[in-house]
mmCIF file of C-alpha atoms and ligand atoms in Angstrom:
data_model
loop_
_atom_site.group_PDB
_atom_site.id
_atom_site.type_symbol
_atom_site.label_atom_id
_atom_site.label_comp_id
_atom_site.label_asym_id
_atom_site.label_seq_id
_atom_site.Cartn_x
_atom_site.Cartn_y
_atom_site.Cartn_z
ATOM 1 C CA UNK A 1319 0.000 0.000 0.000
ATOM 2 C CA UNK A 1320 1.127 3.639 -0.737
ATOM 3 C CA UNK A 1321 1.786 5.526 2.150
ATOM 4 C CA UNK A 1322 0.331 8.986 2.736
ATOM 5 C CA UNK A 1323 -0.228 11.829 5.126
ATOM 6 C CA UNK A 1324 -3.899 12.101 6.173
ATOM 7 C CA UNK A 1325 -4.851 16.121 8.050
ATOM 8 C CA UNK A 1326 -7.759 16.890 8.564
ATOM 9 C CA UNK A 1327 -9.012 20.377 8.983
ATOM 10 C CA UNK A 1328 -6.981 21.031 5.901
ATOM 11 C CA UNK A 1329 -10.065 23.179 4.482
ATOM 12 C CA UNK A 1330 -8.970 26.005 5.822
ATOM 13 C CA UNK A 1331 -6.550 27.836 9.108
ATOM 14 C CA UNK A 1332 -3.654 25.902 10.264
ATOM 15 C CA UNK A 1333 -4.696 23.067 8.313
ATOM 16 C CA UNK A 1334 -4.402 24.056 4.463
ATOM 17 C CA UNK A 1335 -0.866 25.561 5.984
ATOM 18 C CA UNK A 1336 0.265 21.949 6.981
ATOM 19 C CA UNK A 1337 -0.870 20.623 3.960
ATOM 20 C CA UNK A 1338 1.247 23.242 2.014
ATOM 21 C CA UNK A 1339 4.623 22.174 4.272
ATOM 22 C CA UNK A 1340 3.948 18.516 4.273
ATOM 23 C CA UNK A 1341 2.996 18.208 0.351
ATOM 24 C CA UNK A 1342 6.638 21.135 0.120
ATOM 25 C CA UNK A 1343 8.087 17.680 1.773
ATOM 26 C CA UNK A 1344 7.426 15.335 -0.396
ATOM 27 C CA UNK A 1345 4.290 13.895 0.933
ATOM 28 C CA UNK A 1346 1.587 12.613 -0.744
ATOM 29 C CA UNK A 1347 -1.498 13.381 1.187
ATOM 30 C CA UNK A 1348 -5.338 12.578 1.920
ATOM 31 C CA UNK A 1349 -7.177 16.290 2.978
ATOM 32 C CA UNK A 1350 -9.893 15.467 5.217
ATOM 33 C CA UNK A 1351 -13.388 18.412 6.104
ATOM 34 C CA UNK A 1352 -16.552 18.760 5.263
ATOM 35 C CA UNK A 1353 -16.119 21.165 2.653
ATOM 36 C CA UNK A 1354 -15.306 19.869 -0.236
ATOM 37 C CA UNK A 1355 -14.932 22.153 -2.819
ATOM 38 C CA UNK A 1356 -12.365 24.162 -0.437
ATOM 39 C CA UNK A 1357 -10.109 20.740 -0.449
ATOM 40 C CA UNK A 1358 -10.442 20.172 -4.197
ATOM 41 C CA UNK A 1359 -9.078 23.681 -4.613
ATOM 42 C CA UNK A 1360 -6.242 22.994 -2.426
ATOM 43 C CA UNK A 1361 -5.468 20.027 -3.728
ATOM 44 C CA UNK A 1362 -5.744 21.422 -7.545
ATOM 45 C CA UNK A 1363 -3.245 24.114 -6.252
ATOM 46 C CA UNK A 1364 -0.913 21.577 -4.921
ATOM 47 C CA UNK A 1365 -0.689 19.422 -8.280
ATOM 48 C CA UNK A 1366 -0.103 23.017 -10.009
ATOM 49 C CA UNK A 1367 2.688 23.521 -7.845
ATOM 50 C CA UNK A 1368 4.018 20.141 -9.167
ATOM 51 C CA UNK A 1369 3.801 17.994 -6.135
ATOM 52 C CA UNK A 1370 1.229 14.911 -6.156
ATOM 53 C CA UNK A 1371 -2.422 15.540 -6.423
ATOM 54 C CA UNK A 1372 -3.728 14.876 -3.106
ATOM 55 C CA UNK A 1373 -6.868 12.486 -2.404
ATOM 56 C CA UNK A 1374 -10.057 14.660 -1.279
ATOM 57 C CA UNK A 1375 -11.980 13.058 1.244
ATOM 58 C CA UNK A 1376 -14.853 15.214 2.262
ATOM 59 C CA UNK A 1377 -16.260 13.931 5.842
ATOM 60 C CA UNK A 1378 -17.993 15.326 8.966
ATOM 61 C CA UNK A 1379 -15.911 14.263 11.473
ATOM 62 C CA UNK A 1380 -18.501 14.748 14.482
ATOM 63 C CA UNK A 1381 -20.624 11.645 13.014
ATOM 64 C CA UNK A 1382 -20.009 7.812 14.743
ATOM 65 C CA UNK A 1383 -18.630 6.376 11.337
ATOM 66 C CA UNK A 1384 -16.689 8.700 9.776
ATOM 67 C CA UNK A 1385 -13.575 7.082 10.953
ATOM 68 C CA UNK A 1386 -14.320 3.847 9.685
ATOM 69 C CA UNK A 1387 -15.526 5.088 6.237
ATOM 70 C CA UNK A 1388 -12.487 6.878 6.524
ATOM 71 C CA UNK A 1389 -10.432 3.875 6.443
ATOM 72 C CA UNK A 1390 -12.245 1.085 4.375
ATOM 73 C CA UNK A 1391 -12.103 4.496 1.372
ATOM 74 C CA UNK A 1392 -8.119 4.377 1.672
ATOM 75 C CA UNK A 1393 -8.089 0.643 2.341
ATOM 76 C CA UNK A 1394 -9.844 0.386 -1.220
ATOM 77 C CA UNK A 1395 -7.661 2.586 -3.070
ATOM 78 C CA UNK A 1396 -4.536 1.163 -1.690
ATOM 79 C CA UNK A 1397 -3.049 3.911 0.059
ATOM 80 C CA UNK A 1398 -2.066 3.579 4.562
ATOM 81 C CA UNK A 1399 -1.183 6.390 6.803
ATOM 82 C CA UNK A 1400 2.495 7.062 7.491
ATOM 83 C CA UNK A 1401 1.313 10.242 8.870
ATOM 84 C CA UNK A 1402 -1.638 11.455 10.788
ATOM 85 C CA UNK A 1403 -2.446 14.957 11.575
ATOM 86 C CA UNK A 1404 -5.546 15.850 13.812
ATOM 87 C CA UNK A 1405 -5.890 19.547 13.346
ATOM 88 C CA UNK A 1406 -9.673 19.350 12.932
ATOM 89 C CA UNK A 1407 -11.616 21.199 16.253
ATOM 90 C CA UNK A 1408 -13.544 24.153 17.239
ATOM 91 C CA UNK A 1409 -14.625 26.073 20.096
ATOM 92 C CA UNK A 1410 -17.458 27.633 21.248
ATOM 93 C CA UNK A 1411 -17.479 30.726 23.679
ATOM 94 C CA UNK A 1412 -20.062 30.700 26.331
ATOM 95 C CA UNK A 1413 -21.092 29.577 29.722
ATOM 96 C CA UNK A 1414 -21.598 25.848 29.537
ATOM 97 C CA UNK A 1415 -24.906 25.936 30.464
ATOM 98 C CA UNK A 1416 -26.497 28.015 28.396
ATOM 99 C CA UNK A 1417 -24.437 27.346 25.160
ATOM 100 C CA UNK A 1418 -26.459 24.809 23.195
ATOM 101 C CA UNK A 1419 -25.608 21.056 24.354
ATOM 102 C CA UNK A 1420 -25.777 19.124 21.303
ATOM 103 C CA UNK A 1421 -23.448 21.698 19.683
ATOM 104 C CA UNK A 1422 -20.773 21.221 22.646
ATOM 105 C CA UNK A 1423 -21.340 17.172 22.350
ATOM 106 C CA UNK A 1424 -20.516 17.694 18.437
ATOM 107 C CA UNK A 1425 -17.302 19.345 19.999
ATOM 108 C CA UNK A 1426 -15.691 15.879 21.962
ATOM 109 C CA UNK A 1427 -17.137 14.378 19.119
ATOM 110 C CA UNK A 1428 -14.484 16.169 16.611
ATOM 111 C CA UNK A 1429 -12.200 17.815 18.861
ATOM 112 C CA UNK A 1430 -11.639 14.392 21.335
ATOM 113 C CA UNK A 1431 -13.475 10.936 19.892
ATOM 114 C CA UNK A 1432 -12.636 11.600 16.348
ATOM 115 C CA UNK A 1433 -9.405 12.459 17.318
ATOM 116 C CA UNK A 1434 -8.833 9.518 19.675
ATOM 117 C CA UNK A 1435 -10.333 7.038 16.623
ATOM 118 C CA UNK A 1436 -7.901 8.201 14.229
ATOM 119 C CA UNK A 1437 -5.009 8.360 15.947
ATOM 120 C CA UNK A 1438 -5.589 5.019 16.809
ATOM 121 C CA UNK A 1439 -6.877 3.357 14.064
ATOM 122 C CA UNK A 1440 -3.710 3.223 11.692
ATOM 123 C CA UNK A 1441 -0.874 2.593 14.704
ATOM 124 C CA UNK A 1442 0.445 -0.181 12.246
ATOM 125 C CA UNK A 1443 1.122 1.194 9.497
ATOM 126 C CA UNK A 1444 2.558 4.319 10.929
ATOM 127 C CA UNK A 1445 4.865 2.056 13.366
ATOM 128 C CA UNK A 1446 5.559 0.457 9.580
ATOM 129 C CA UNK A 1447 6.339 3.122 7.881
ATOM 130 C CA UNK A 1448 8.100 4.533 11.094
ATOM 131 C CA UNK A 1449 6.216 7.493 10.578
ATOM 132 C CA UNK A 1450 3.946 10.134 12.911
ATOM 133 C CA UNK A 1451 0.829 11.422 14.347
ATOM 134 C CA UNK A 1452 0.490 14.901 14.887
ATOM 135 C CA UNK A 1453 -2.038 16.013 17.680
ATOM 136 C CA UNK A 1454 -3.417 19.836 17.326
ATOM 137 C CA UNK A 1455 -4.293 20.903 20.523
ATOM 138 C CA UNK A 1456 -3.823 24.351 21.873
ATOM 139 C CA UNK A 1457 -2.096 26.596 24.774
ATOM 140 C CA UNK A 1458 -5.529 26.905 26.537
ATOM 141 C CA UNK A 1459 -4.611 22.854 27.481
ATOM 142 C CA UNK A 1460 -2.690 23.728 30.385
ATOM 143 C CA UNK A 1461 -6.200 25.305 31.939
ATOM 144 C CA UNK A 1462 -9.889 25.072 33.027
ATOM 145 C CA UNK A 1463 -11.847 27.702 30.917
ATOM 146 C CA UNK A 1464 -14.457 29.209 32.741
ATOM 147 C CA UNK A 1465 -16.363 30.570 29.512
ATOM 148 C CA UNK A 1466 -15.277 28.420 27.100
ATOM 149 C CA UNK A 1467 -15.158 25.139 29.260
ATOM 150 C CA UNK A 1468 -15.618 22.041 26.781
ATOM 151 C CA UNK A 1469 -13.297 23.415 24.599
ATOM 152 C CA UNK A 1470 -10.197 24.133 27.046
ATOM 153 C CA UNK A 1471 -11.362 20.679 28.416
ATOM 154 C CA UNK A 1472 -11.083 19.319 24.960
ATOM 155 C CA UNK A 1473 -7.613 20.859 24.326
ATOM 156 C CA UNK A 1474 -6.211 19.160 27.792
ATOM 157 C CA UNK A 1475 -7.331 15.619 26.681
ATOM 158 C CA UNK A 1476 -5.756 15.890 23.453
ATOM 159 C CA UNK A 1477 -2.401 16.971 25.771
ATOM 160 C CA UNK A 1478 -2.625 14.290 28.332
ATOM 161 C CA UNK A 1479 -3.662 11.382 25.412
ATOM 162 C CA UNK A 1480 -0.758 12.445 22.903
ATOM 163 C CA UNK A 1481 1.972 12.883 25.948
ATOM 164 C CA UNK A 1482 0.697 9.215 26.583
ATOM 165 C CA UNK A 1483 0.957 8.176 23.646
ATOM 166 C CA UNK A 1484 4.161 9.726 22.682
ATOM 167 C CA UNK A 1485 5.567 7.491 25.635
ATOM 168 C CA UNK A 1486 3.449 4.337 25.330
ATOM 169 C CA UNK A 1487 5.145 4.393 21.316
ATOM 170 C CA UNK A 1488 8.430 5.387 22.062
ATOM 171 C CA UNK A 1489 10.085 2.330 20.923
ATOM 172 C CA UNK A 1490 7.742 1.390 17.822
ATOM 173 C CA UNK A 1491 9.716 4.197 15.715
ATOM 174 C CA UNK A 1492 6.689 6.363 15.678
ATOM 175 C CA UNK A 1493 7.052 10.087 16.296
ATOM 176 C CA UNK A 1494 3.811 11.410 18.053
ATOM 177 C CA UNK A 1495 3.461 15.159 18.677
ATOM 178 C CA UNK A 1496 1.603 17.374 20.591
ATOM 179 C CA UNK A 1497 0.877 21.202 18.724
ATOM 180 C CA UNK A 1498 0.326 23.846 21.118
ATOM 181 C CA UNK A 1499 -0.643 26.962 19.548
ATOM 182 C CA UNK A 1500 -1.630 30.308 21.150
ATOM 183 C CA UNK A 1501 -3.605 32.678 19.298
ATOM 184 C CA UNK A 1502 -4.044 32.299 15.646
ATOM 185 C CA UNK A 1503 -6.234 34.527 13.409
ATOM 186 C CA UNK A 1504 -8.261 31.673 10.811
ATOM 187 C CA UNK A 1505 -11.965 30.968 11.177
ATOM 188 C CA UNK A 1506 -11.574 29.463 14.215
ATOM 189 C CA UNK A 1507 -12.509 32.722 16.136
ATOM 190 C CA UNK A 1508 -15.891 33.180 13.975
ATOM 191 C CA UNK A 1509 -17.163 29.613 14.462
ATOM 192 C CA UNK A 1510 -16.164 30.123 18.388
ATOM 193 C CA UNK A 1511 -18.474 33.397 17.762
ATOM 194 C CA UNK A 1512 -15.713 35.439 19.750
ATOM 195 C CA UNK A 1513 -12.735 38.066 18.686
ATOM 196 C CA UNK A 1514 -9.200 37.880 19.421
ATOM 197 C CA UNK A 1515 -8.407 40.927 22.168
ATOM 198 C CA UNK A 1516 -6.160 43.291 21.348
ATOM 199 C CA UNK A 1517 -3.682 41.807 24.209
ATOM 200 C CA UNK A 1518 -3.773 38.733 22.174
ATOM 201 C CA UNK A 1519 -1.812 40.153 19.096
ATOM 202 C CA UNK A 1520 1.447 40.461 21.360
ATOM 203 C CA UNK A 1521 1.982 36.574 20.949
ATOM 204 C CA UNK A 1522 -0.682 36.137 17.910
ATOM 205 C CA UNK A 1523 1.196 33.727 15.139
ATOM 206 C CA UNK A 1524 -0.024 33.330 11.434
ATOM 207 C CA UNK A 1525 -1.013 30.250 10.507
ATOM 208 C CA UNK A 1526 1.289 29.321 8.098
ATOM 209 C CA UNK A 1527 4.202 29.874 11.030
ATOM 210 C CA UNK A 1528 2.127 27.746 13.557
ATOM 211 C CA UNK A 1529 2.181 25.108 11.063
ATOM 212 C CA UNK A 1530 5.553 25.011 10.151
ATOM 213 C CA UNK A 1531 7.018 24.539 13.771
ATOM 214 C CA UNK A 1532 4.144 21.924 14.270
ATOM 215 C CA UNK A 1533 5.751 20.007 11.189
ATOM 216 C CA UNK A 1534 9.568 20.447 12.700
ATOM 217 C CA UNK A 1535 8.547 19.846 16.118
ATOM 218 C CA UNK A 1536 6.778 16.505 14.785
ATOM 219 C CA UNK A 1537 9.887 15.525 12.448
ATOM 220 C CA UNK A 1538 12.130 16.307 15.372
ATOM 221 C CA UNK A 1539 10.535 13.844 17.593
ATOM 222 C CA UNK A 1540 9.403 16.645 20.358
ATOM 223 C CA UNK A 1541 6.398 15.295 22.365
ATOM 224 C CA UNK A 1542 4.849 18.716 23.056
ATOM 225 C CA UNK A 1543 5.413 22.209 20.772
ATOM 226 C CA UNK A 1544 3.949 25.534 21.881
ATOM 227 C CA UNK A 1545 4.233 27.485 19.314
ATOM 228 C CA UNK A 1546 6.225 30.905 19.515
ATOM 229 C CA UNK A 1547 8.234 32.751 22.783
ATOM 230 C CA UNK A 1548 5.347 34.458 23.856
ATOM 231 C CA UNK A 1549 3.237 31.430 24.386
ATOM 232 C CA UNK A 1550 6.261 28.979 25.630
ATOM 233 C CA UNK A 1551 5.977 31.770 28.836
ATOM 234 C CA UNK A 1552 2.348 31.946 28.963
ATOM 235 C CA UNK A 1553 2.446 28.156 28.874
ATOM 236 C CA UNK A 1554 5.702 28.227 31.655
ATOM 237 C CA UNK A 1555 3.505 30.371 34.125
ATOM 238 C CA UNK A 1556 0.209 28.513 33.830
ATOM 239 C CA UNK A 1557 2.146 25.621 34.392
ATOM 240 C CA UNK A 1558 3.370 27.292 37.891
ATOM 241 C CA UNK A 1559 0.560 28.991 38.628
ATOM 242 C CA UNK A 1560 -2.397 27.517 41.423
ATOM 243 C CA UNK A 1561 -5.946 27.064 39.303
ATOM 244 C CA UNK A 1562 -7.591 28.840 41.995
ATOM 245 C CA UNK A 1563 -5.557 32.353 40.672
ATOM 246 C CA UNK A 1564 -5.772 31.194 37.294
ATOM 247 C CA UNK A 1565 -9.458 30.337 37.362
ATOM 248 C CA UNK A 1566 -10.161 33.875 38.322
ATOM 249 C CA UNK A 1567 -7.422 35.627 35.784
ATOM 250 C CA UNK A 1568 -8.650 33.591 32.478
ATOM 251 C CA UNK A 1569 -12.228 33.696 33.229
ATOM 252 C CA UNK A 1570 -13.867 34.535 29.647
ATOM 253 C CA UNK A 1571 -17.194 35.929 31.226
ATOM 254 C CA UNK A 1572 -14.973 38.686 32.700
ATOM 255 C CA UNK A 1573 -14.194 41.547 30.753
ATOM 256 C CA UNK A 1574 -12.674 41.184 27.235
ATOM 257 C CA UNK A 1575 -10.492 38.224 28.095
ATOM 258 C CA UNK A 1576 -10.572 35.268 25.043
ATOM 259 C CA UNK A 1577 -9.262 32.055 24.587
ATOM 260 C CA UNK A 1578 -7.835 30.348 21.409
HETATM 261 N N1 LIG B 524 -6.981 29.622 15.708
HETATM 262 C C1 LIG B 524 -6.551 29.572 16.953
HETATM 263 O O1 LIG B 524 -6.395 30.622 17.646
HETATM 264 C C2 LIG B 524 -6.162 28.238 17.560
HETATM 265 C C3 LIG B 524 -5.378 28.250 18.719
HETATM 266 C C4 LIG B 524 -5.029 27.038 19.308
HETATM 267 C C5 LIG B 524 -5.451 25.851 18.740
HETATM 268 N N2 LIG B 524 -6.212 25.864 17.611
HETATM 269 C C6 LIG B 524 -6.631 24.579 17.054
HETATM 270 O O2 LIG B 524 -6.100 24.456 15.750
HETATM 271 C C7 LIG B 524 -6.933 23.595 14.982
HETATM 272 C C8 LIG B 524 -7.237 24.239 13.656
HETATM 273 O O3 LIG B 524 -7.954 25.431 13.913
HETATM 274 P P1 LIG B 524 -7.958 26.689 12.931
HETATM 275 O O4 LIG B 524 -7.595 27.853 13.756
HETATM 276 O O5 LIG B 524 -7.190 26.412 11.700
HETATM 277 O O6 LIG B 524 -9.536 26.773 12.660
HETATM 278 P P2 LIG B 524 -10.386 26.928 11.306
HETATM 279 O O7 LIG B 524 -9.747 27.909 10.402
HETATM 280 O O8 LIG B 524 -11.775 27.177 11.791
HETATM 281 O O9 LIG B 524 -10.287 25.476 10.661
HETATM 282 C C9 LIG B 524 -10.926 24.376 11.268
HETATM 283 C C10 LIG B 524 -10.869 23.175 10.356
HETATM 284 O O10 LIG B 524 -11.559 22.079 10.988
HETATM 285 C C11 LIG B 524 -12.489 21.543 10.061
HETATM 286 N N3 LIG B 524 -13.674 21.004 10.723
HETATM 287 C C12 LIG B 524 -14.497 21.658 11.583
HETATM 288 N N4 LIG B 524 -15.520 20.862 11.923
HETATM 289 C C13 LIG B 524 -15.339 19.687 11.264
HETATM 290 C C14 LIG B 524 -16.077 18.470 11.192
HETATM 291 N N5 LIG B 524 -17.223 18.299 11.876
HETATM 292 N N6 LIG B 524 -15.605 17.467 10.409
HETATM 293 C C15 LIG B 524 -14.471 17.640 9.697
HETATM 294 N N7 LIG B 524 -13.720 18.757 9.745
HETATM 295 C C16 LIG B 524 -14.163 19.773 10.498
HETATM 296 C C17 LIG B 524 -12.888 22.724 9.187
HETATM 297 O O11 LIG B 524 -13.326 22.259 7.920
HETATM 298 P P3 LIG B 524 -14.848 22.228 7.410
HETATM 299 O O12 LIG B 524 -15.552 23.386 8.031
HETATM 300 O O13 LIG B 524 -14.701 22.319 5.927
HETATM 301 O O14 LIG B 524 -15.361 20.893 7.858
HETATM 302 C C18 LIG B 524 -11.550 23.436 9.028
HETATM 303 O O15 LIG B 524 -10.810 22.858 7.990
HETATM 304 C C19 LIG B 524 -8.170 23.311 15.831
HETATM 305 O O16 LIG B 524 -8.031 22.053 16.448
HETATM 306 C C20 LIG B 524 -8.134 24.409 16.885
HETATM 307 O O17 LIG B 524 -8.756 24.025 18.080
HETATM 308 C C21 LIG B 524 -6.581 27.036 16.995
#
């Protein structure tokens, strides 16, 4: 079977970025989302750019089967992960309670089961191929998020399971990775119906930056990558900080303060 690199996400943010770096690499890849016109355009500008023309798999992650149709459609056209990239997620600002509750269960749906069901699902043939998984999570993992709680509770599962996993397949020859990033202007803060604050833009990173240390960190064999100075510190101080004082400083109800 041919290996390839399956993201997902890669319709649009940090995702269409990796794809860009990994496809610049040399790999041949499988673009996973829902829309599918936004992946077909990708993937056309990618086999204009002279590198392989990836496969377009449009899916909606959130739903119980996707996974599996996921793999029996690369099964049949003879391709295996060597890579996996989870990049797919989104976050909702809110209390918990009032936000709307099937919309938050969509969110462990993508954000954690999806994530946990592909990263699983092709351990062989990345331990063959001696390849990688690459696990997008985010800064706000190292915190409870009063105002956007499923979502920073999302983030610090996707943490804890990759930091596990990066240890439970250390000697399989598989590189798993952890992507932290801070603040990053895509769609992500639209869908999230929120707005970066102005604070935010002191350790904001474009996406196609966020992406490329992701992709080093991974090829380097780091277990966890925050992306940028700024966020290494902010990560460094929530790390040393109580969560009854942080609980009260990153509470999103309270004036202007957003997560990412
Ligand atoms: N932007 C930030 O500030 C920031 C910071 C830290 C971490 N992150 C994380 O980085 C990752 C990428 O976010 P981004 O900023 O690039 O956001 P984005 O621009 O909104 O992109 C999100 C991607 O996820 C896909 N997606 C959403 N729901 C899906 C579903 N049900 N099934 C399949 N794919 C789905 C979207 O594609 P379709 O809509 O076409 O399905 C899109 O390609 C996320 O995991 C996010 O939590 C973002």
């Amino acid at each position: 079977m041919k290996p390839v690199t399956l993201i997902t996400g890669a319709s649009a943010g940090i995702g269409t970025e990796l794809a860009r770096i990994f496809a610049a690499h040399g790999h041949e890849l499988v673009l996973v989302a829902r829309r599918s016109d936004r992946l077909n355009a990708l993937a056309d500008e990618l086999a204009k750019a002279g590198h392989a023309r990836p496969t377009v798999l449009a899916a909606d992650l959130e739903a119980r089967d996707a996974v599996a149709k996921i793999a029996a459609e690369l099964s049949s056209r003879d391709l295996e992960p060597d890579f996996v990239v989870n990049n797919a997620g989104f976050g909702l600002m809110g209390e918990a309670a009032t936000l709307d509750r099937n919309e938050q269960l969509g969110m462990v749906d993508l954000n954690v089961r999806a994530l946990t069901e592909l990263s699983l699902t092709f351990v062989d043939s990345l331990a063959r191929h001696r390849g990688g998984l690459l696990n997008v999570a985010s800064i706000v993992a190292f915190l409870p998020g009063p105002g956007m709680a499923v979502y920073y509770a999302s983030k610090a599962y996707v943490l804890s399971f990759t930091e596990a996993l990066h240890q439970e397949w250390s000697g399989r020859g598989i590189r798993v990775t952890a992507l932290c990033p801070g603040p990053v202007p895509t769609e992500f803060q639209a869908r999230a119906k929120m707005e970066l604050p102005s604070a935010a833009k002191m350790i904001e990173l474009p996406p196609d930056r966020v992406a490329q240390i992701g992709y080093d960190g991974l090829m380097r064999g780091q277990r966890v990558v925050v992306a940028g100075l700024g966020n290494k510190l902010a990560a460094a101080f929530m790390r040393l900080t109580p969560n009854a004082l942080l609980l009260r400083a990153v509470d999103q109800r309270a004036a202007g303060m957003k997560g990412n």
